mmCIF file of C-alpha atoms and ligand atoms in Angstrom:
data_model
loop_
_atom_site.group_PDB
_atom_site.id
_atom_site.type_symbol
_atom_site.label_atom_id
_atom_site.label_comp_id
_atom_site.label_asym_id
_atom_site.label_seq_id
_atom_site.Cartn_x
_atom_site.Cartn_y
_atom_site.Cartn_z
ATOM 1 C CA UNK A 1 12.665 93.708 18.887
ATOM 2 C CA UNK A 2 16.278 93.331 20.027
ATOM 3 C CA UNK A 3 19.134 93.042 17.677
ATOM 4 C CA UNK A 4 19.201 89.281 18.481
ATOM 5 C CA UNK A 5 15.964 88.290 17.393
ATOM 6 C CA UNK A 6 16.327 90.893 14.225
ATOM 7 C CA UNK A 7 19.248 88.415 13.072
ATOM 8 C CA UNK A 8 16.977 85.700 13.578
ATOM 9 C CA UNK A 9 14.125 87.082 11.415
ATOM 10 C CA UNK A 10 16.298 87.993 9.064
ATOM 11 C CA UNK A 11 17.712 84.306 9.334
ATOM 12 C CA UNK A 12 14.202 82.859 8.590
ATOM 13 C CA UNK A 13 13.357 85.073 6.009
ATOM 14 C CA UNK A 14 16.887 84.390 4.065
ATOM 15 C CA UNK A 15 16.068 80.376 4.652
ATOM 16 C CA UNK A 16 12.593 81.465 3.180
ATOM 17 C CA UNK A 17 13.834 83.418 0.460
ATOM 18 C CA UNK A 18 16.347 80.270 -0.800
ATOM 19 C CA UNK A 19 13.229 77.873 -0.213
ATOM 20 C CA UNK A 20 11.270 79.934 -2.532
ATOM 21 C CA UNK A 21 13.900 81.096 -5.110
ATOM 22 C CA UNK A 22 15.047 77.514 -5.366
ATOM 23 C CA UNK A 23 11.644 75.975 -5.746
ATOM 24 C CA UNK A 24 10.878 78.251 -8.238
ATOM 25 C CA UNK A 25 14.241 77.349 -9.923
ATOM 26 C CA UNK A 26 13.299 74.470 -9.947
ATOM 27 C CA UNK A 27 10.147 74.514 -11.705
ATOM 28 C CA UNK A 28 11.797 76.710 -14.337
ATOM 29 C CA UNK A 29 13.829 74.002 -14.769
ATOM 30 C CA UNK A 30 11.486 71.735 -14.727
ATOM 31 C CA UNK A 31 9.583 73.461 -16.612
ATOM 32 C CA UNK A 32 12.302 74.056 -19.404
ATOM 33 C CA UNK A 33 13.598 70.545 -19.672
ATOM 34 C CA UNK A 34 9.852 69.330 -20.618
ATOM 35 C CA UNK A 35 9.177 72.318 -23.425
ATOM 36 C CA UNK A 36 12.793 71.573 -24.868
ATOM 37 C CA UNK A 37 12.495 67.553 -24.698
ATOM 38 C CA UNK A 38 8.902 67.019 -25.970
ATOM 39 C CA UNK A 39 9.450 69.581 -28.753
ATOM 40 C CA UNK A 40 12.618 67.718 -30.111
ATOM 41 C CA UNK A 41 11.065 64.200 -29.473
ATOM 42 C CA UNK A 42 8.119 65.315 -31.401
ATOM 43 C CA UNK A 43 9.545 66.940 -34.232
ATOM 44 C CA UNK A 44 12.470 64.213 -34.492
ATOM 45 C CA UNK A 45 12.058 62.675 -37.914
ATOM 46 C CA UNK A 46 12.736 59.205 -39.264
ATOM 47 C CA UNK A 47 13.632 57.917 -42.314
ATOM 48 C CA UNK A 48 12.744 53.947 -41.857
ATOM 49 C CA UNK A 49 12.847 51.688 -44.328
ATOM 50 C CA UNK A 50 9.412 49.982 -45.408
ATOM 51 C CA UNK A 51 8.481 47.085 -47.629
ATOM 52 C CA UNK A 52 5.032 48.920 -49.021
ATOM 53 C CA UNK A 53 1.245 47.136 -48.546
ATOM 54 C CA UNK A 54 -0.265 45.834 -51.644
ATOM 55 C CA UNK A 55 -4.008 47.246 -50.957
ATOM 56 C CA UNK A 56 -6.686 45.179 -52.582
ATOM 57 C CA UNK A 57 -8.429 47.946 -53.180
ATOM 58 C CA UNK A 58 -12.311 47.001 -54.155
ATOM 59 C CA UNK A 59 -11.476 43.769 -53.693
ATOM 60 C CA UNK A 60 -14.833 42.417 -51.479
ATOM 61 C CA UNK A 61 -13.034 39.233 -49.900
ATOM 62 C CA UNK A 62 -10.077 41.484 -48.611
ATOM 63 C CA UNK A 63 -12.872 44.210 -47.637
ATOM 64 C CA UNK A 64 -14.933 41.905 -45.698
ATOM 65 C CA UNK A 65 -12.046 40.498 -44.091
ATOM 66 C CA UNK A 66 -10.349 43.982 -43.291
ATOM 67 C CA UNK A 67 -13.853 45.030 -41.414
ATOM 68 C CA UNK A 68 -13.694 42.048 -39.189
ATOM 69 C CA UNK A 69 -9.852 42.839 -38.187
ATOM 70 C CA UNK A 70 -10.648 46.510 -37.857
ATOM 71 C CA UNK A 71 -14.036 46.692 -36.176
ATOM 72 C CA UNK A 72 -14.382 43.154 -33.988
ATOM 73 C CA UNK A 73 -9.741 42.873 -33.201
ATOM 74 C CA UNK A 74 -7.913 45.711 -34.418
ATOM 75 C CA UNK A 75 -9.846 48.561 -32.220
ATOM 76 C CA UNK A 76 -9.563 51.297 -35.102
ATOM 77 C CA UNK A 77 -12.736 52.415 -34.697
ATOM 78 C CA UNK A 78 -13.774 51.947 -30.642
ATOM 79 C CA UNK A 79 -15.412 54.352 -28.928
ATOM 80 C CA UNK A 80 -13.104 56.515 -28.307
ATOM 81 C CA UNK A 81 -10.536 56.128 -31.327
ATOM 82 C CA UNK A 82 -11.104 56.700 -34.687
ATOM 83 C CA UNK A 83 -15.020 56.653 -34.696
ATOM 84 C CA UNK A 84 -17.605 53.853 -36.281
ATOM 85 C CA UNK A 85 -17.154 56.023 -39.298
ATOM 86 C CA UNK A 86 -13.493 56.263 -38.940
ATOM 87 C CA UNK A 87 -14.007 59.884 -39.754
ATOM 88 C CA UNK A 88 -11.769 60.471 -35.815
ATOM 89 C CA UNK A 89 -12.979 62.452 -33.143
ATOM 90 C CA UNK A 90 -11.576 63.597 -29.795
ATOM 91 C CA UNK A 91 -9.393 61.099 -28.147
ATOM 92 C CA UNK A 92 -9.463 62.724 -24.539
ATOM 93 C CA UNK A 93 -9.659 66.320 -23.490
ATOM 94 C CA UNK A 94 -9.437 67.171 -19.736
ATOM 95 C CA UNK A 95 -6.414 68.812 -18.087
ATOM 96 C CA UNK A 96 -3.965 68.349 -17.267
ATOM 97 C CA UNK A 97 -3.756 65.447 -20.192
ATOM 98 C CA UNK A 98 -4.968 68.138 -22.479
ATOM 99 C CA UNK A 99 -6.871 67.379 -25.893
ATOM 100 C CA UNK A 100 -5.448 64.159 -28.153
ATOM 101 C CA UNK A 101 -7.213 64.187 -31.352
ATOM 102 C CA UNK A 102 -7.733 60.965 -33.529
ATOM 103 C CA UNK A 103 -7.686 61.600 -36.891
ATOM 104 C CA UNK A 104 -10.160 61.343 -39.679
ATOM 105 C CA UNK A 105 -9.399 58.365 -41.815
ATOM 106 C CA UNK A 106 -11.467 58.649 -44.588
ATOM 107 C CA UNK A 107 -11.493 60.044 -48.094
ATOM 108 C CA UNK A 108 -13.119 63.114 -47.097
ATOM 109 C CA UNK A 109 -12.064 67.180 -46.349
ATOM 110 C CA UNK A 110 -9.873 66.960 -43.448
ATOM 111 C CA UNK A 111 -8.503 63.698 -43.748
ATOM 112 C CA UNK A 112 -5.092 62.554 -42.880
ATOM 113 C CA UNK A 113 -4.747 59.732 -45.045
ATOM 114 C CA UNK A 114 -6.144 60.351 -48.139
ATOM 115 C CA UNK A 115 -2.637 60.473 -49.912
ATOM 116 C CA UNK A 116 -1.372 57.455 -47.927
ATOM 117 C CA UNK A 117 0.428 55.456 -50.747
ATOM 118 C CA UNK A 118 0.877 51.194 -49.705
ATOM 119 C CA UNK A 119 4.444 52.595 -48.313
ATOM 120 C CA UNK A 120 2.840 55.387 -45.930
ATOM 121 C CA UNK A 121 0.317 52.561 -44.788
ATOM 122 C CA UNK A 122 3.145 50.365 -43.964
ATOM 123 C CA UNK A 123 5.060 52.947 -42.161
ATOM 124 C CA UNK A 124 2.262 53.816 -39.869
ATOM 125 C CA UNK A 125 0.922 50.194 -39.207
ATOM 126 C CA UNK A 126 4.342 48.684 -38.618
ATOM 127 C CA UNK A 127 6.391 51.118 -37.176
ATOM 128 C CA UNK A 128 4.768 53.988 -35.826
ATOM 129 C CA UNK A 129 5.689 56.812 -38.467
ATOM 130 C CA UNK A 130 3.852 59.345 -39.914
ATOM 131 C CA UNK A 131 3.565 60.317 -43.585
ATOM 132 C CA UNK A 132 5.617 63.319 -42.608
ATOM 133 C CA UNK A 133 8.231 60.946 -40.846
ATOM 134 C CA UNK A 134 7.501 61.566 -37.152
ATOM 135 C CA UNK A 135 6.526 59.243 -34.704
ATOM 136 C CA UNK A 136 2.766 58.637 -33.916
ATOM 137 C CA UNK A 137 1.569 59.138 -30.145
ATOM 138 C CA UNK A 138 -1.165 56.977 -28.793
ATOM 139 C CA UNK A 139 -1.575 55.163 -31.528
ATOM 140 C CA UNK A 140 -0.858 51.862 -30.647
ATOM 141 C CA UNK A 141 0.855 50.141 -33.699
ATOM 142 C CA UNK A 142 2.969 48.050 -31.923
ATOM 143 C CA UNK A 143 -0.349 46.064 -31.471
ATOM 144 C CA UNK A 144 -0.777 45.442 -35.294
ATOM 145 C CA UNK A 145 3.039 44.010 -35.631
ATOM 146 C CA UNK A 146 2.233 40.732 -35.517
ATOM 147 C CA UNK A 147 -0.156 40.726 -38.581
ATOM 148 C CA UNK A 148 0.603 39.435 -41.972
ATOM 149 C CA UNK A 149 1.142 41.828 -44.934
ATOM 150 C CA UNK A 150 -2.288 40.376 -46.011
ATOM 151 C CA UNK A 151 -4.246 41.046 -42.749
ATOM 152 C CA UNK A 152 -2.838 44.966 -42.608
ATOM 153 C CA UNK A 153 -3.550 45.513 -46.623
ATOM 154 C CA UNK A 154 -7.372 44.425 -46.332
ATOM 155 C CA UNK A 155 -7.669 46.264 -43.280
ATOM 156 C CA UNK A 156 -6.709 49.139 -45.146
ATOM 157 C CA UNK A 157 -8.675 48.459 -48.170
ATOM 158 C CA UNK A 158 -11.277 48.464 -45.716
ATOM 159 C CA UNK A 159 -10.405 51.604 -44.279
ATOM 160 C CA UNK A 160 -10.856 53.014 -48.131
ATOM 161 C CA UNK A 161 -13.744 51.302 -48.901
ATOM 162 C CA UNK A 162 -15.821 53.430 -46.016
ATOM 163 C CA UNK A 163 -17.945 56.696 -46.830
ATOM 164 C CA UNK A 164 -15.845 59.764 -47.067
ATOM 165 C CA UNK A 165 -16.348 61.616 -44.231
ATOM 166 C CA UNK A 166 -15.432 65.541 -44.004
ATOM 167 C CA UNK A 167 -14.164 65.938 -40.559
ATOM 168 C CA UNK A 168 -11.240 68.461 -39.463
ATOM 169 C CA UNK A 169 -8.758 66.702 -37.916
ATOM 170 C CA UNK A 170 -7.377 68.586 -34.898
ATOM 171 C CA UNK A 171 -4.249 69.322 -34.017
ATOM 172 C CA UNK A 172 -2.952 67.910 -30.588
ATOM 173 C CA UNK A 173 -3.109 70.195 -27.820
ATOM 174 C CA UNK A 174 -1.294 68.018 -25.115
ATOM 175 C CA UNK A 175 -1.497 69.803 -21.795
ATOM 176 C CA UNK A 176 1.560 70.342 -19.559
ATOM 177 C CA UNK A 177 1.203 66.528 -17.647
ATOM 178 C CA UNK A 178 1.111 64.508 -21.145
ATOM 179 C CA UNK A 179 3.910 66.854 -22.309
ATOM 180 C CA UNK A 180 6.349 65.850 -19.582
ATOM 181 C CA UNK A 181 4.857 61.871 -19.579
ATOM 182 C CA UNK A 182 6.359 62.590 -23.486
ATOM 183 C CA UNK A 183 9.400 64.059 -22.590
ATOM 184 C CA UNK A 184 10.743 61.972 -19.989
ATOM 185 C CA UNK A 185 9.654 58.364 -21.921
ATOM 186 C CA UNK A 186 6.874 57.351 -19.466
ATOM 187 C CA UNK A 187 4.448 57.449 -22.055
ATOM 188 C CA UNK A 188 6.916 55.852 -25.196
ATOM 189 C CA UNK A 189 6.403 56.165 -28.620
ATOM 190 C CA UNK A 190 5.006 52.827 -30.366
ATOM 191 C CA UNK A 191 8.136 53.404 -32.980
ATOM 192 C CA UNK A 192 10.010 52.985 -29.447
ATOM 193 C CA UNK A 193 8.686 49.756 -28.317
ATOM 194 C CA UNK A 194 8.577 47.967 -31.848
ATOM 195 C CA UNK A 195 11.537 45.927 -32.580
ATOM 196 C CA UNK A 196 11.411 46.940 -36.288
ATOM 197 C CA UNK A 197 13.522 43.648 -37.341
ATOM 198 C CA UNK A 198 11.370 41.453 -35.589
ATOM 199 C CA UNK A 199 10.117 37.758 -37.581
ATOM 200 C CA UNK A 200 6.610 38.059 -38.353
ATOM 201 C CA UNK A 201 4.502 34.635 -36.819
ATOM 202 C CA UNK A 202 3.531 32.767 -39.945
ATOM 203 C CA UNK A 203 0.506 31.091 -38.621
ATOM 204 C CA UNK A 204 -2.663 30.431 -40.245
ATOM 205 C CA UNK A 205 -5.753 31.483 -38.767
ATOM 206 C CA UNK A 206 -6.998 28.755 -36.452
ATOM 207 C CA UNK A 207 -8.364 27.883 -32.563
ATOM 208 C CA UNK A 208 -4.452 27.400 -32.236
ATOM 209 C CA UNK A 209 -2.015 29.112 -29.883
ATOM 210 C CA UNK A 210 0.522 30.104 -33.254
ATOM 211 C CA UNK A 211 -2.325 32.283 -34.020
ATOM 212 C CA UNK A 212 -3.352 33.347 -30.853
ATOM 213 C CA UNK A 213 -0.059 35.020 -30.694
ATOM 214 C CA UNK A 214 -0.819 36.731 -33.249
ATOM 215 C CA UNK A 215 -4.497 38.080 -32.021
ATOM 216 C CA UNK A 216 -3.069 38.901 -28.443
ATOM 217 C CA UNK A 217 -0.880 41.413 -29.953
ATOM 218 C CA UNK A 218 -4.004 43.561 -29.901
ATOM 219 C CA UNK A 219 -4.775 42.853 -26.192
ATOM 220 C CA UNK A 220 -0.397 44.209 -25.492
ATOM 221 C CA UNK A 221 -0.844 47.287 -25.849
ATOM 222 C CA UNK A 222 -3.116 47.933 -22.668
ATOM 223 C CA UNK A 223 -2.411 44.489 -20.942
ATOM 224 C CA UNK A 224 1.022 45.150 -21.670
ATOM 225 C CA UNK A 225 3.726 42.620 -23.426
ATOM 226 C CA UNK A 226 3.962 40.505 -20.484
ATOM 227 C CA UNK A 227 0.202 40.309 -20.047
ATOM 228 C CA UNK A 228 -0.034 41.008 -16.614
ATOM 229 C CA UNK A 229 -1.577 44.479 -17.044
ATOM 230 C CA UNK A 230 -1.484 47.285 -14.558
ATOM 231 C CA UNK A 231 -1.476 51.178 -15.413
ATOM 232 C CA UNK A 232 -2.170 51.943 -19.628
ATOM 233 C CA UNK A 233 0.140 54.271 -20.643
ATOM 234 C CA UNK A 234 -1.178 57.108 -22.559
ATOM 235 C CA UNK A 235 -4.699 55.459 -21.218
ATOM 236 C CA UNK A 236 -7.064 57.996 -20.178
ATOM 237 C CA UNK A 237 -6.875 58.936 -16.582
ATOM 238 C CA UNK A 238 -10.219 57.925 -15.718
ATOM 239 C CA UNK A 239 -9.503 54.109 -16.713
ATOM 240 C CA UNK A 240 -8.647 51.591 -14.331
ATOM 241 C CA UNK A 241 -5.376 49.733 -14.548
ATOM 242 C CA UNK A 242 -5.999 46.962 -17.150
ATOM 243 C CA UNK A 243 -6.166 43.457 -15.448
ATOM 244 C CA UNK A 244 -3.982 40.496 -15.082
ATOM 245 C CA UNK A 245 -4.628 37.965 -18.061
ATOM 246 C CA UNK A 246 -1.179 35.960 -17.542
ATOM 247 C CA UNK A 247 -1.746 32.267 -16.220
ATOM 248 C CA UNK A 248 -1.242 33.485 -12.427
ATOM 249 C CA UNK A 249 -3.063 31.755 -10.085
ATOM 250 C CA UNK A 250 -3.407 34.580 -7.312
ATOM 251 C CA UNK A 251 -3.657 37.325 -9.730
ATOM 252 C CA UNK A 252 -4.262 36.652 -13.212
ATOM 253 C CA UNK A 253 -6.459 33.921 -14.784
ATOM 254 C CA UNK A 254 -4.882 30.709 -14.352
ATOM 255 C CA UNK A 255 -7.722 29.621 -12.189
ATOM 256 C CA UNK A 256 -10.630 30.122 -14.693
ATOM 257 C CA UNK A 257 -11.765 28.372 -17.364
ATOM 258 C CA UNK A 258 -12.440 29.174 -21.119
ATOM 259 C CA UNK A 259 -15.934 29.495 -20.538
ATOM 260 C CA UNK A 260 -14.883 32.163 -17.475
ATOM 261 C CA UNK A 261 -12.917 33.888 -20.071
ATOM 262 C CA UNK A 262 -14.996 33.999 -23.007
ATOM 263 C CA UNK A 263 -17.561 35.361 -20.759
ATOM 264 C CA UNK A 264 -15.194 38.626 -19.851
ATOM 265 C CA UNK A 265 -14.123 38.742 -23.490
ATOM 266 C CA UNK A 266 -17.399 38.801 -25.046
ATOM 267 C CA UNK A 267 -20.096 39.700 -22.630
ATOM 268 C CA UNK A 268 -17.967 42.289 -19.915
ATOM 269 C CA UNK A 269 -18.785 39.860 -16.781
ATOM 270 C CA UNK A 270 -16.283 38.524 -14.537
ATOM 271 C CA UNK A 271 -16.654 34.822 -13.165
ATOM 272 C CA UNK A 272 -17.856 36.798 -9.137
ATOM 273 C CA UNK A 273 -20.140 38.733 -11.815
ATOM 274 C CA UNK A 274 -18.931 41.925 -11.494
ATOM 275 C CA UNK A 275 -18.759 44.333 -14.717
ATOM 276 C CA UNK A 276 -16.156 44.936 -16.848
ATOM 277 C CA UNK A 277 -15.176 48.563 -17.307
ATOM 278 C CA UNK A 278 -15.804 50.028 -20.627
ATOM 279 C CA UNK A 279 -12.264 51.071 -21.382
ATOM 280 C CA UNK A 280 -12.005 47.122 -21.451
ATOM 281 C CA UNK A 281 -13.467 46.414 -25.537
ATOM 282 C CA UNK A 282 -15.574 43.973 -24.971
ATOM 283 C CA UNK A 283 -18.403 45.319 -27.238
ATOM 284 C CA UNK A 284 -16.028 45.627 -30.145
ATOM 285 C CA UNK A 285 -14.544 41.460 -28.905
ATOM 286 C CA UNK A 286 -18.549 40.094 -28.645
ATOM 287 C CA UNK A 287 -18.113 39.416 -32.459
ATOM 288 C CA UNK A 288 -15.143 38.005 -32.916
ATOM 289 C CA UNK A 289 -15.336 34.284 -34.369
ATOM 290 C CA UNK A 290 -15.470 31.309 -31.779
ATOM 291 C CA UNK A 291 -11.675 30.097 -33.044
ATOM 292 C CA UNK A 292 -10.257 34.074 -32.445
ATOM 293 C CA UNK A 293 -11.275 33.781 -29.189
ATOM 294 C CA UNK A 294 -10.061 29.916 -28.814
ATOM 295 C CA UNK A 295 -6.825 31.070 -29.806
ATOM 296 C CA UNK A 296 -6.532 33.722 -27.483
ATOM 297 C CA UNK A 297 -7.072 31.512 -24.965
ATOM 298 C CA UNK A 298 -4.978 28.945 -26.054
ATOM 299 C CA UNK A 299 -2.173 31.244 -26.289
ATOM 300 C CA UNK A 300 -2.242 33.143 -23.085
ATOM 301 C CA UNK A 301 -2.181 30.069 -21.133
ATOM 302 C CA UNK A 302 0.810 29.360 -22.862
ATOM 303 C CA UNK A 303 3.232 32.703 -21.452
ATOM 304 C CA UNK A 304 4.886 32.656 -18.142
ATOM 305 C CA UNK A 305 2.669 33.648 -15.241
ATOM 306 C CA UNK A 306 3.830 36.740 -13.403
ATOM 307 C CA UNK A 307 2.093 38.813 -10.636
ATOM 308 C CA UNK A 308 -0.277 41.671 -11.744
ATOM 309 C CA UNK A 309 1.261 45.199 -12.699
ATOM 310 C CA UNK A 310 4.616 44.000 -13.689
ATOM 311 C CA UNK A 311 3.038 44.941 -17.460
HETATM 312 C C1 HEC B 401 -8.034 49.624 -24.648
HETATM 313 C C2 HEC B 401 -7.427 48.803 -23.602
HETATM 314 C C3 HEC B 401 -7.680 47.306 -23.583
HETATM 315 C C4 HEC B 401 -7.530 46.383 -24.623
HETATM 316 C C5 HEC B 401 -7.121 46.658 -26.064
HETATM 317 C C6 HEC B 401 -7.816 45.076 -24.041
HETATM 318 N N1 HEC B 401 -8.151 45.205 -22.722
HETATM 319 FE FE1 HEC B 401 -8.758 43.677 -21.480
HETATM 320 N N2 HEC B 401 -9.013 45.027 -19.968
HETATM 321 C C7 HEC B 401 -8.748 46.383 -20.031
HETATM 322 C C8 HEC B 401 -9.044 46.996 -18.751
HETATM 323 C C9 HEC B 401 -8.878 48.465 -18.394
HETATM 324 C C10 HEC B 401 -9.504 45.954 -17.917
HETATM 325 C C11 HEC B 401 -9.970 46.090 -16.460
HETATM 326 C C12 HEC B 401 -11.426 46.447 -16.455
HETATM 327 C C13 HEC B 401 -11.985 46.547 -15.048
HETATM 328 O O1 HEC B 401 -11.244 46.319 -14.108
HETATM 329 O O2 HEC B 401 -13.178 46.831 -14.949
HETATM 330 C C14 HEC B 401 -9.487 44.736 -18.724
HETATM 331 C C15 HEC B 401 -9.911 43.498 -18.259
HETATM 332 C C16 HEC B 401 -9.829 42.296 -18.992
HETATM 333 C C17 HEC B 401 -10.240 40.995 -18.496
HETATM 334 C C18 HEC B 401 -10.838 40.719 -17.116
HETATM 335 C C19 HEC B 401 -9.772 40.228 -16.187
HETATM 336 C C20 HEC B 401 -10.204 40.180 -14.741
HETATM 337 O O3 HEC B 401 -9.476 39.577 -13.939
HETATM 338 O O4 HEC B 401 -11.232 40.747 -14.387
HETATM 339 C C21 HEC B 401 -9.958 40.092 -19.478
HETATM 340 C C22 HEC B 401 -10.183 38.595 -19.442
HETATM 341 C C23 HEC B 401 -9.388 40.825 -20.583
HETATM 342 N N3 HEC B 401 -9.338 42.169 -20.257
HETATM 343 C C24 HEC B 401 -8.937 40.245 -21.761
HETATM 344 C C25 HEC B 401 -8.481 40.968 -22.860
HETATM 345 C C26 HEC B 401 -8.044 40.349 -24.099
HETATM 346 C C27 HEC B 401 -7.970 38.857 -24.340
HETATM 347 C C28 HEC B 401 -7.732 41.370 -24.962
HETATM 348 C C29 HEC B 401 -7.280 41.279 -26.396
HETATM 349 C C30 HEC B 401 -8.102 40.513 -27.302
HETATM 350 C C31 HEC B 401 -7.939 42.628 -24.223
HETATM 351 N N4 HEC B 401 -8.384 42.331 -22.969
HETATM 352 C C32 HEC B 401 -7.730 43.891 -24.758
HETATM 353 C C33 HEC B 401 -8.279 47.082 -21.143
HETATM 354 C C34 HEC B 401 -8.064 46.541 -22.384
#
């Protein structure tokens, strides 16, 4: 080899060397910034200011009434959340998400709740905080926001009427990908998105838009605020993007009618026919009343049409 092309190995393997060294940099980096930032977002506390629930414990009215909101509208207890049983269960566990947990609900060993007083219920449902004043991931109160006082404290007095059920609850064990979704805010917390001063919708329940408002907020938190859908964050990877329920004519729904949409709601089948995917509820939405699903209706043809994905 002459001395010329020595300098020129030497050249590449320098170039090669900085590649490397500052790829690897990098990643430390990288890596770093998401350990650091999700640790200090997660173990951030809060100290927010609650007006507490008045549960009706026992009461069979409120109970009955707290089923329907948490088993046919509020989506405690799909498939993949808290469990039929509410006794929680494994939210998703494949890497590079890692393992969410959903915890158990009940009265039982392993329960999170249990000592939830009408204040710790209220901080949960309407802002997104814990008992021990961090923020909930995943679970998707900004959906519930829009209920009344009333609706939330029979849904918990439902909650509390069900079986104890001794279940561990597991800790998270979020995998690297979910840690740095955390850390850098593409997966927010629901304490994030909730604008805790916010008017509550008085509206009575009804086949009327007021209180379709007020149902839809259920449908936000995977069709997103805006209604036109796209990717769910903190959805499980395997899900397809949620659809476009705004009034647009190209993308969205603004071309079917309510018969079209009751059809998807209840029974899974689009107006071509085709199948719903399950991460779409439409199980838990076959039994809600004729006017919830009126309502809906009525309501989403009400918001501004905008092209699919824009969330
Ligand atoms: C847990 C997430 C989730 C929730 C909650 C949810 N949806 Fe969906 N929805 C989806 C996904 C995902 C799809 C797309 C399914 C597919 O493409 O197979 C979908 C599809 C739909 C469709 C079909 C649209 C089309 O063009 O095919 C309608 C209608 C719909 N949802 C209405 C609602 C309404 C109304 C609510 C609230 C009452 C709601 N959804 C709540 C996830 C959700």
């Amino acid at each position: 080899m002459g001395a010329k092309q020595k300098k020129k190995m030497g050249l590449v393997m320098k170039l090669l060397l900085l590649t490397f060294g500052g790829g690897m940099l990098l990643a430390v980096g990288g890596y770093g910034f998401v350990e650091v930032k999700y640790s200090s977002k997660i173990d951030e506390t809060f100290e927010q200011p609650v007006t507490a629930l008045e549960i009706p414990e026992g009461s069979s009215s409120a109970i009955e009434r707290g089923n329907y909101l948490v088993n046919n509208m509020m989506g405690c207890s799909h498939s993949d959340c808290h469990r039929a049983d509410l006794g929680g269960g494994v939210l998703m566990d494949e890497p590079p998400m890692g393992m969410v947990y959903a915890p158990n609900l009940t009265a039982g060993a392993g329960s999170v709740t249990k000592e939830y007083t009408g204040e710790d219920w209220a901080r949960i449902l309407r802002h997104g905080i814990k008992k021990n004043k961090q923020r909930a991931v995943i679970m998707p109160s900004e959906d519930y926001t829009s209920f009344s006082d009333g609706d939330l404290a029979a849904a918990v007095a439902y909650i509390k009427s069900m079986p104890a059920i001794d279940r561990e609850t597991r800790a998270h064990d979020p995998g690297f990908l979910l840690r740095a979704l955390i850390a850098t805010g593409e997966i927010p917390f629901a304490h994030d998105k909730i604008d805790h001063n916010a008017e509550r919708p008085n509206a009575e329940p009804g086949p009327t838009a007021e209180w379709g408002k007020v149902v839809a907020g259920t449908c936000s938190g995977c069709h997103g605020q805006g209604f036109s859908g796209g990717k769910i964050p903190g959805g499980d990877p395997s899900w397809p993007e949620a659809r476009n329920i705004s009034p647009d004519e190209a993308t969205g729904i603004g071309s079917w009618t309510f018969e079209q949409f009751e059809q998807a709601l209840r029974h899974g089948k689009r107006p071509d026919g085709t199948e719903l995917n399950k991460a779409m509820p439409w199980q838990m939405y076959a039994g809600m009343t004729d006017d919830d699903v009126k309502a809906i209706w009525e309501y989403l043809r009400t918001v501004p049409a905008k092209p699919a994905g824009g969330r």
